[in-house]
Amino acid sequence: KQEVTQIPAALSVPEGENLVLNCSFTDSAIYNLQWFRQDPGKGLTSLLLIQSSQREQTSGRLNASLDKSSGRSTLYIAASQPGDSATYLCAVVEVSSGSARQLTFGSGTQLTVLP
Amino acid sequence: ETGVTQTPRHLVMGMTNKKSLKCEQHLGHNAMYWYKQSAKKPLELMFVYSLEERVENNSVPSRFSPECPNSSHLFLHLHTLQPEDSALYLCASSQDGSGPAGTEAFFGQGTRLTVV
């Protein structure tokens, strides 16, 4: 059974710092990996999608990498801002899920950026 | 307006009530999902509908009953719930198929359910 782990569970940094969030998964047979952001009590906002054939994706100050063979992904946030404070979730779609691309989630990293 | 809309945003119901959660997607996707998010636990998949057919029922109690009348709408009917069913219920959609490529999943804002 696929397990997704995110480390650290919580992170607090001063504004302007660059930071890295980590995600690991136990079964490397995945279609893709997706990073989400969740604000308290709200839904999930998709940040980046990395296909299994890709190594990284970039969007603005965000860069996500994928090493499928080692079962790892990182989300790099450059020049962090207080508005980046949220919980960041990673999720994978397994090949075994068939035509229904359900996501298996990690528990998230709660990020606080201090002004 | 977001691509996936859920109503209501908040719901308080008694254990003997019957209520329904609604989800609507405006993205032209062919798959829709219900997830449950409880405090301190990862999101759990509940149901998957692909091309309006249920393809996954993740050992969810029968007091939760999904309905997908068309590819744009998804319901979750609730009856005789328990207090431990209190959680954030999230709907998602994506464009799925049999090919190897995975497409981005989009989520609604969720329904915060409290069972009293």
mmCIF file of C-alpha atoms in Angstrom:
data_model
loop_
_atom_site.group_PDB
_atom_site.id
_atom_site.type_symbol
_atom_site.label_atom_id
_atom_site.label_comp_id
_atom_site.label_asym_id
_atom_site.label_seq_id
_atom_site.Cartn_x
_atom_site.Cartn_y
_atom_site.Cartn_z
ATOM 1 C CA LYS A 1 0.000 0.000 0.000
ATOM 2 C CA GLN A 2 1.320 3.402 -0.975
ATOM 3 C CA GLU A 3 2.400 5.624 1.910
ATOM 4 C CA VAL A 4 3.262 9.292 1.548
ATOM 5 C CA THR A 5 5.321 11.033 4.221
ATOM 6 C CA GLN A 6 6.019 14.731 4.579
ATOM 7 C CA ILE A 7 8.806 16.161 6.658
ATOM 8 C CA PRO A 8 8.836 18.378 8.614
ATOM 9 C CA ALA A 9 5.289 18.408 9.995
ATOM 10 C CA ALA A 10 5.671 22.088 10.836
ATOM 11 C CA LEU A 11 8.108 24.788 9.875
ATOM 12 C CA SER A 12 8.504 28.400 10.944
ATOM 13 C CA VAL A 13 10.828 30.746 9.062
ATOM 14 C CA PRO A 14 11.466 34.490 8.872
ATOM 15 C CA GLU A 15 10.258 36.375 5.831
ATOM 16 C CA GLY A 16 12.617 36.332 2.869
ATOM 17 C CA GLU A 17 14.139 32.950 3.597
ATOM 18 C CA ASN A 18 14.347 30.214 0.966
ATOM 19 C CA LEU A 19 12.958 26.903 2.152
ATOM 20 C CA VAL A 20 12.497 23.278 1.128
ATOM 21 C CA LEU A 21 9.599 20.978 1.928
ATOM 22 C CA ASN A 22 10.081 17.242 1.568
ATOM 23 C CA CYS A 23 7.785 14.478 0.406
ATOM 24 C CA SER A 24 8.564 10.769 0.132
ATOM 25 C CA PHE A 25 6.490 7.869 -1.177
ATOM 26 C CA THR A 26 6.979 4.141 -0.831
ATOM 27 C CA ASP A 27 5.833 2.862 -4.248
ATOM 28 C CA SER A 28 7.622 4.435 -7.195
ATOM 29 C CA ALA A 29 5.026 3.222 -9.715
ATOM 30 C CA ILE A 30 3.231 6.555 -9.987
ATOM 31 C CA TYR A 31 1.637 8.517 -12.807
ATOM 32 C CA ASN A 32 2.296 11.896 -11.259
ATOM 33 C CA LEU A 33 2.837 13.862 -8.077
ATOM 34 C CA GLN A 34 0.960 17.007 -7.190
ATOM 35 C CA TRP A 35 1.663 19.715 -4.615
ATOM 36 C CA PHE A 36 -1.225 21.570 -3.005
ATOM 37 C CA ARG A 37 -1.678 24.438 -0.633
ATOM 38 C CA GLN A 38 -4.426 24.507 1.987
ATOM 39 C CA ASP A 39 -5.364 27.532 4.040
ATOM 40 C CA PRO A 40 -7.089 26.889 7.403
ATOM 41 C CA GLY A 41 -10.601 25.529 6.952
ATOM 42 C CA LYS A 42 -10.423 25.846 3.189
ATOM 43 C CA GLY A 43 -10.097 23.576 0.203
ATOM 44 C CA LEU A 44 -6.945 22.636 -1.663
ATOM 45 C CA THR A 45 -5.278 24.843 -4.252
ATOM 46 C CA SER A 46 -3.158 23.060 -6.810
ATOM 47 C CA LEU A 47 0.386 24.465 -7.006
ATOM 48 C CA LEU A 48 2.346 22.167 -9.273
ATOM 49 C CA LEU A 49 1.844 18.879 -11.094
ATOM 50 C CA ILE A 50 4.869 16.766 -12.049
ATOM 51 C CA GLN A 51 4.361 13.881 -14.443
ATOM 52 C CA SER A 52 6.331 10.705 -13.760
ATOM 53 C CA SER A 53 8.487 11.376 -16.815
ATOM 54 C CA GLN A 54 9.453 14.852 -15.610
ATOM 55 C CA ARG A 55 12.155 15.914 -13.168
ATOM 56 C CA GLU A 56 10.855 19.298 -12.111
ATOM 57 C CA GLN A 57 8.238 21.969 -12.568
ATOM 58 C CA THR A 58 8.387 25.685 -11.832
ATOM 59 C CA SER A 59 5.742 28.290 -11.154
ATOM 60 C CA GLY A 60 6.846 31.719 -10.002
ATOM 61 C CA ARG A 61 8.741 31.365 -6.731
ATOM 62 C CA LEU A 62 7.914 27.676 -6.507
ATOM 63 C CA ASN A 63 9.994 24.829 -7.863
ATOM 64 C CA ALA A 64 9.108 21.171 -7.398
ATOM 65 C CA SER A 65 11.440 18.292 -8.203
ATOM 66 C CA LEU A 66 10.726 14.597 -8.550
ATOM 67 C CA ASP A 67 13.089 11.644 -8.176
ATOM 68 C CA LYS A 68 10.780 8.748 -8.876
ATOM 69 C CA SER A 69 13.394 6.031 -8.421
ATOM 70 C CA SER A 70 14.158 7.120 -4.871
ATOM 71 C CA GLY A 71 10.558 7.996 -4.086
ATOM 72 C CA ARG A 72 11.194 11.643 -3.275
ATOM 73 C CA SER A 73 9.936 15.079 -4.163
ATOM 74 C CA THR A 74 10.857 18.503 -2.866
ATOM 75 C CA LEU A 75 9.026 21.805 -3.018
ATOM 76 C CA TYR A 76 11.354 24.787 -3.010
ATOM 77 C CA ILE A 77 9.922 28.184 -2.077
ATOM 78 C CA ALA A 78 12.116 31.162 -2.819
ATOM 79 C CA ALA A 79 12.029 34.444 -0.898
ATOM 80 C CA SER A 80 9.191 33.348 1.391
ATOM 81 C CA GLN A 81 6.426 35.808 2.300
ATOM 82 C CA PRO A 82 3.869 35.865 5.147
ATOM 83 C CA GLY A 83 1.207 35.121 2.548
ATOM 84 C CA ASP A 84 2.886 31.758 1.927
ATOM 85 C CA SER A 85 1.789 30.623 5.401
ATOM 86 C CA ALA A 86 -0.417 27.563 4.891
ATOM 87 C CA THR A 87 -0.320 23.787 4.967
ATOM 88 C CA TYR A 88 1.430 22.242 1.986
ATOM 89 C CA LEU A 89 0.322 18.791 0.872
ATOM 90 C CA CYS A 90 1.842 16.413 -1.608
ATOM 91 C CA ALA A 91 -0.080 13.600 -3.228
ATOM 92 C CA VAL A 92 0.669 10.860 -5.748
ATOM 93 C CA VAL A 93 -1.444 9.028 -8.299
ATOM 94 C CA GLU A 94 -0.425 5.381 -8.457
ATOM 95 C CA VAL A 95 -0.314 3.298 -11.604
ATOM 96 C CA SER A 96 -2.356 0.691 -9.753
ATOM 97 C CA SER A 97 -5.254 3.146 -9.453
ATOM 98 C CA GLY A 98 -6.192 2.330 -13.044
ATOM 99 C CA SER A 99 -8.331 4.787 -15.001
ATOM 100 C CA ALA A 100 -9.555 6.518 -11.850
ATOM 101 C CA ARG A 101 -6.697 8.762 -10.834
ATOM 102 C CA GLN A 102 -7.242 8.921 -7.106
ATOM 103 C CA LEU A 103 -4.660 10.701 -5.016
ATOM 104 C CA THR A 104 -2.837 9.369 -1.962
ATOM 105 C CA PHE A 105 -1.918 12.231 0.344
ATOM 106 C CA GLY A 106 0.735 12.953 2.907
ATOM 107 C CA SER A 107 -0.155 14.586 6.206
ATOM 108 C CA GLY A 108 1.222 17.943 5.122
ATOM 109 C CA THR A 109 3.744 20.493 6.305
ATOM 110 C CA GLN A 110 2.332 23.481 8.170
ATOM 111 C CA LEU A 111 4.392 26.503 7.142
ATOM 112 C CA THR A 112 4.474 29.794 9.036
ATOM 113 C CA VAL A 113 6.397 32.716 7.553
ATOM 114 C CA LEU A 114 7.042 35.383 10.152
ATOM 115 C CA PRO A 115 7.036 39.051 9.096
ATOM 116 C CA GLU B 1 -15.625 31.528 -9.411
ATOM 117 C CA THR B 2 -13.578 28.425 -8.818
ATOM 118 C CA GLY B 3 -13.776 25.452 -11.163
ATOM 119 C CA VAL B 4 -15.227 23.208 -8.456
ATOM 120 C CA THR B 5 -18.048 24.505 -6.280
ATOM 121 C CA GLN B 6 -19.326 22.833 -3.125
ATOM 122 C CA THR B 7 -22.481 23.612 -1.160
ATOM 123 C CA PRO B 8 -23.170 24.125 1.616
ATOM 124 C CA ARG B 9 -19.902 25.437 3.052
ATOM 125 C CA HIS B 10 -20.960 24.583 6.596
ATOM 126 C CA LEU B 11 -23.476 22.036 7.861
ATOM 127 C CA VAL B 12 -24.561 21.071 11.351
ATOM 128 C CA MET B 13 -26.801 18.042 11.572
ATOM 129 C CA GLY B 14 -28.196 15.741 14.203
ATOM 130 C CA MET B 15 -27.538 12.029 14.153
ATOM 131 C CA THR B 16 -31.072 11.293 12.945
ATOM 132 C CA ASN B 17 -31.086 13.853 10.125
ATOM 133 C CA LYS B 18 -30.734 13.282 6.403
ATOM 134 C CA LYS B 19 -28.788 15.818 4.396
ATOM 135 C CA SER B 20 -26.907 16.030 1.108
ATOM 136 C CA LEU B 21 -23.674 17.654 0.036
ATOM 137 C CA LYS B 22 -23.450 18.978 -3.494
ATOM 138 C CA CYS B 23 -20.483 19.407 -5.798
ATOM 139 C CA GLU B 24 -20.435 20.952 -9.268
ATOM 140 C CA GLN B 25 -17.478 21.215 -11.606
ATOM 141 C CA HIS B 26 -17.220 23.630 -14.525
ATOM 142 C CA LEU B 27 -13.995 22.257 -15.989
ATOM 143 C CA GLY B 28 -15.343 19.670 -18.408
ATOM 144 C CA HIS B 29 -13.696 16.861 -16.456
ATOM 145 C CA ASN B 30 -14.897 13.271 -16.604
ATOM 146 C CA ALA B 31 -13.969 12.098 -13.096
ATOM 147 C CA MET B 32 -15.121 13.316 -9.699
ATOM 148 C CA TYR B 33 -14.099 12.367 -6.186
ATOM 149 C CA TRP B 34 -15.156 12.666 -2.562
ATOM 150 C CA TYR B 35 -12.422 12.958 0.073
ATOM 151 C CA LYS B 36 -12.724 13.207 3.848
ATOM 152 C CA GLN B 37 -10.322 15.305 5.905
ATOM 153 C CA SER B 38 -10.408 14.685 9.649
ATOM 154 C CA ALA B 39 -8.307 16.526 12.176
ATOM 155 C CA LYS B 40 -4.698 15.330 12.323
ATOM 156 C CA LYS B 41 -5.206 12.740 9.558
ATOM 157 C CA PRO B 42 -4.287 12.724 5.868
ATOM 158 C CA LEU B 43 -7.048 13.180 3.327
ATOM 159 C CA GLU B 44 -8.869 9.917 2.765
ATOM 160 C CA LEU B 45 -10.442 8.942 -0.528
ATOM 161 C CA MET B 46 -14.106 7.965 -0.154
ATOM 162 C CA PHE B 47 -15.569 7.576 -3.629
ATOM 163 C CA VAL B 48 -14.500 7.903 -7.238
ATOM 164 C CA TYR B 49 -16.745 8.362 -10.245
ATOM 165 C CA SER B 50 -15.228 8.046 -13.699
ATOM 166 C CA LEU B 51 -17.511 8.699 -16.672
ATOM 167 C CA GLU B 52 -20.440 8.767 -14.222
ATOM 168 C CA GLU B 53 -19.731 5.233 -13.052
ATOM 169 C CA ARG B 54 -18.568 4.500 -9.538
ATOM 170 C CA VAL B 55 -15.184 2.857 -9.769
ATOM 171 C CA GLU B 56 -14.065 3.021 -6.173
ATOM 172 C CA ASN B 57 -15.778 2.640 -2.844
ATOM 173 C CA ASN B 58 -13.081 2.823 -0.262
ATOM 174 C CA SER B 59 -14.765 0.816 2.517
ATOM 175 C CA VAL B 60 -16.985 3.716 3.382
ATOM 176 C CA PRO B 61 -19.917 3.055 5.761
ATOM 177 C CA SER B 62 -23.312 2.796 4.099
ATOM 178 C CA ARG B 63 -24.530 5.891 5.936
ATOM 179 C CA PHE B 64 -22.640 7.764 3.183
ATOM 180 C CA SER B 65 -24.278 7.354 -0.226
ATOM 181 C CA PRO B 66 -22.834 9.018 -3.339
ATOM 182 C CA GLU B 67 -24.713 9.954 -6.469
ATOM 183 C CA CYS B 68 -23.362 11.168 -9.798
ATOM 184 C CA PRO B 69 -26.264 12.089 -12.123
ATOM 185 C CA ASN B 70 -23.939 13.500 -14.798
ATOM 186 C CA SER B 71 -20.285 14.319 -15.301
ATOM 187 C CA SER B 72 -20.670 17.817 -13.818
ATOM 188 C CA HIS B 73 -22.482 17.009 -10.599
ATOM 189 C CA LEU B 74 -21.728 14.862 -7.588
ATOM 190 C CA PHE B 75 -23.716 14.418 -4.411
ATOM 191 C CA LEU B 76 -23.004 12.822 -1.066
ATOM 192 C CA HIS B 77 -26.162 11.798 0.762
ATOM 193 C CA LEU B 78 -25.838 11.541 4.520
ATOM 194 C CA HIS B 79 -28.078 9.733 6.995
ATOM 195 C CA THR B 80 -27.811 8.594 10.607
ATOM 196 C CA LEU B 81 -24.274 9.912 10.925
ATOM 197 C CA GLN B 82 -22.112 9.631 14.016
ATOM 198 C CA PRO B 83 -20.183 12.412 15.779
ATOM 199 C CA GLU B 84 -16.912 10.905 14.499
ATOM 200 C CA ASP B 85 -18.100 11.669 10.962
ATOM 201 C CA SER B 86 -17.551 15.363 11.677
ATOM 202 C CA ALA B 87 -14.898 16.486 9.208
ATOM 203 C CA LEU B 88 -14.166 18.584 6.146
ATOM 204 C CA TYR B 89 -15.573 16.875 3.046
ATOM 205 C CA LEU B 90 -13.803 17.796 -0.150
ATOM 206 C CA CYS B 91 -14.871 17.243 -3.719
ATOM 207 C CA ALA B 92 -12.378 17.085 -6.574
ATOM 208 C CA SER B 93 -12.416 16.599 -10.324
ATOM 209 C CA SER B 94 -9.889 15.666 -12.984
ATOM 210 C CA GLN B 95 -9.721 14.502 -16.562
ATOM 211 C CA ASP B 96 -8.967 10.812 -16.363
ATOM 212 C CA GLY B 97 -8.590 8.017 -18.809
ATOM 213 C CA SER B 98 -6.616 4.956 -19.645
ATOM 214 C CA GLY B 99 -3.457 6.690 -20.799
ATOM 215 C CA PRO B 100 -0.294 7.027 -18.729
ATOM 216 C CA ALA B 101 -0.438 10.776 -18.353
ATOM 217 C CA GLY B 102 -1.994 12.110 -15.210
ATOM 218 C CA THR B 103 -3.908 15.350 -15.164
ATOM 219 C CA GLU B 104 -4.189 17.946 -12.489
ATOM 220 C CA ALA B 105 -6.845 17.458 -9.837
ATOM 221 C CA PHE B 106 -8.866 20.474 -8.747
ATOM 222 C CA PHE B 107 -10.625 20.724 -5.412
ATOM 223 C CA GLY B 108 -13.603 22.610 -4.094
ATOM 224 C CA GLN B 109 -13.593 24.673 -0.917
ATOM 225 C CA GLY B 110 -15.123 21.844 1.085
ATOM 226 C CA THR B 111 -18.110 21.403 3.364
ATOM 227 C CA ARG B 112 -17.366 21.610 7.076
ATOM 228 C CA LEU B 113 -19.712 19.017 8.606
ATOM 229 C CA THR B 114 -20.471 18.863 12.305
ATOM 230 C CA VAL B 115 -22.598 16.005 13.633
ATOM 231 C CA VAL B 116 -24.197 16.675 17.001
#
